[in-house]
Amino acid sequence: MTDWVFGYGSLVTDLVTSSDENGFEWFWANLGNHRRDWGAGMENAAADADWKYYVDSRGTRPDIVVAFLDAYPHSGSSINGVVFAVDESRLREIDRREVRYSRVDVTDLVTTAGWGDGRVWTYRGSEKSREVALRGRREDRAFVSMDYAAHCRHGFSVGGEQALHQFQLSTDPLDLPLRELTMVLSDPG
């Protein structure tokens, strides 16, 4: 049985803009009974953010909460994205990348044309990640990276007007300030 991952944010752009190079099989899809919001967050200055954090235009690491897209259960709604086939090794890589998210089985909620049998996973913000985002909002310390927001939007624009329109309709409005931030990555171990 093949495992698949449903991506609904930056994973979409990572796949649709480089799929010819990486050889991943993927299809446009919908995840039922969900909406998208900016509800996952990370403490940028926290010690557990050492493998991934953001710097501002001065090169400093601001003590802020950086918010990311999240999928949350919402009856009667659906979000668009992509499903792509993964082997066990690739699934572990994505687990490491999505450290602030929990992997959830959504097999029965995904609709698409073209893919076969298998289990479908998505990543929803962990309880801790959602709490961090909420705290950041309350303290007026939550921001979204301008590059991240543009990166996510770009993936759907590659899918055409309809994909971008569906992304906009199924995503709660961006109610956090955008901030010029540069992501710094190191090996998560």
XYZ file of C-alpha atoms in Angstrom:
189
model
C 0.000 0.000 0.000
C 1.304 3.444 -0.956
C 1.361 6.340 1.473
C 0.433 9.798 0.220
C 0.736 13.240 1.791
C -1.805 16.018 1.289
C -0.015 19.375 1.189
C -1.944 22.637 1.460
C 0.696 25.381 1.885
C 4.416 25.525 1.187
C 4.513 21.838 0.211
C 2.301 22.724 -2.769
C 4.825 25.205 -4.115
C 7.742 22.900 -3.377
C 6.094 20.193 -5.514
C 4.463 22.056 -8.388
C 7.520 24.179 -9.112
C 10.081 21.365 -8.991
C 8.210 18.134 -9.734
C 9.963 17.575 -13.045
C 13.279 17.517 -11.202
C 12.347 15.430 -8.162
C 10.227 12.804 -9.876
C 7.440 12.861 -7.264
C 4.056 11.735 -8.490
C 1.429 14.284 -7.404
C -2.145 15.326 -8.148
C -4.326 18.319 -7.304
C -6.772 17.303 -4.563
C -9.265 18.539 -1.979
C -9.358 17.832 1.746
C -12.948 17.795 2.964
C -14.256 19.154 6.253
C -11.268 21.490 6.722
C -10.320 25.145 6.345
C -6.918 26.790 6.249
C -5.739 29.492 8.651
C -2.570 31.133 9.894
C -2.849 29.216 13.149
C 0.467 27.366 13.575
C 3.344 29.233 15.164
C 6.896 29.043 16.430
C 8.791 31.081 18.984
C 11.540 32.436 16.792
C 14.028 33.034 19.622
C 13.374 29.733 21.444
C 16.117 27.165 21.808
C 14.033 24.546 19.985
C 14.014 26.823 16.926
C 17.773 26.531 16.453
C 17.572 24.444 13.267
C 14.999 26.767 11.665
C 14.557 30.401 12.557
C 14.172 33.804 10.943
C 16.311 36.911 10.824
C 15.175 40.430 9.989
C 16.709 42.846 7.487
C 19.442 43.738 9.998
C 20.416 40.077 10.336
C 19.120 39.791 13.896
C 16.822 37.080 15.227
C 13.750 38.930 16.537
C 11.888 37.651 19.604
C 8.595 37.134 17.769
C 6.164 34.376 16.917
C 6.292 33.384 13.262
C 2.928 32.049 12.049
C 2.331 29.494 9.318
C -0.595 28.019 7.447
C -2.529 25.293 9.217
C -5.500 23.077 8.353
C -8.228 22.809 10.940
C -11.409 20.710 10.992
C -14.445 22.620 9.712
C -17.576 20.733 8.753
C -18.840 21.336 5.235
C -15.714 23.139 3.992
C -12.797 21.880 1.931
C -9.329 23.086 1.069
C -7.376 22.494 -2.089
C -3.834 21.258 -2.298
C -1.846 18.360 -3.675
C -1.398 14.709 -2.811
C 1.936 13.098 -3.530
C 3.267 9.588 -3.127
C 5.894 8.997 -0.444
C 7.966 6.067 0.696
C 8.816 5.514 4.363
C 12.080 7.462 4.083
C 10.405 10.512 2.486
C 7.622 10.383 5.100
C 10.239 10.534 7.884
C 11.901 13.500 6.133
C 8.580 15.347 6.044
C 7.951 14.473 9.712
C 11.282 16.176 10.557
C 10.479 19.189 8.379
C 6.990 19.584 9.839
C 8.191 19.387 13.446
C 5.530 21.877 14.607
C 2.763 19.817 13.060
C 1.158 16.466 13.808
C 0.731 13.890 11.066
C -2.961 12.933 10.757
C -4.627 10.236 8.642
C -7.143 11.949 6.330
C -7.609 9.152 3.798
C -11.403 9.269 3.932
C -11.491 13.056 3.489
C -9.368 13.467 0.333
C -10.833 13.592 -3.162
C -8.861 13.745 -6.385
C -8.603 12.136 -9.794
C -5.667 9.986 -10.758
C -4.240 8.523 -7.585
C -4.595 4.930 -6.485
C -5.112 3.207 -3.199
C -3.251 4.044 -0.069
C -3.283 5.988 3.120
C -3.271 9.798 2.930
C -1.645 11.907 5.628
C -1.698 15.625 6.233
C 0.024 17.785 8.804
C -2.025 19.897 11.183
C -0.521 22.302 13.665
C 0.350 20.557 16.911
C -1.455 21.648 20.029
C 1.722 23.427 21.192
C 2.150 25.163 17.829
C -1.435 26.432 17.853
C -1.016 27.634 21.463
C 2.160 29.505 20.493
C 0.324 31.205 17.610
C -2.586 32.186 19.868
C -0.243 33.570 22.523
C 1.640 35.510 19.848
C -1.625 37.032 18.664
C -2.660 38.023 22.205
C 0.736 39.617 22.834
C 0.842 41.333 19.406
C 4.072 39.438 18.620
C 2.785 37.216 15.787
C 3.892 37.847 12.213
C 3.898 36.021 8.889
C 7.029 36.055 6.769
C 6.386 37.970 3.546
C 8.410 35.377 1.623
C 6.459 32.475 3.148
C 3.082 34.014 2.318
C 4.213 34.712 -1.257
C 5.722 31.223 -1.560
C 2.456 29.553 -0.546
C 0.376 31.729 -2.855
C 2.748 31.080 -5.762
C 2.180 27.328 -5.686
C -1.532 27.789 -6.165
C -1.046 30.411 -8.886
C 0.999 27.842 -10.830
C -2.153 25.695 -10.756
C -4.049 28.448 -12.531
C -6.742 30.976 -11.699
C -9.165 28.395 -10.320
C -6.593 26.852 -7.948
C -5.578 30.284 -6.649
C -9.215 31.349 -6.252
C -10.046 28.178 -4.311
C -6.988 28.736 -2.103
C -8.210 32.245 -1.295
C -11.786 31.091 -0.593
C -10.726 28.223 1.673
C -8.145 30.203 3.671
C -9.124 32.443 6.562
C -8.047 36.046 5.874
C -4.476 36.901 6.761
C -5.088 38.995 9.874
C -1.470 39.156 11.012
C 1.122 41.643 9.856
C 3.541 40.579 7.173
C 7.199 41.059 8.036
C 10.333 40.911 5.944
C 12.077 37.850 7.359
C 14.684 35.495 5.979
C 14.570 31.846 6.944
C 17.760 30.257 8.252
C 17.968 26.469 8.087
C 20.434 23.991 9.501
C 20.292 20.219 9.802
C 17.403 19.321 12.153
C 19.224 16.115 13.129
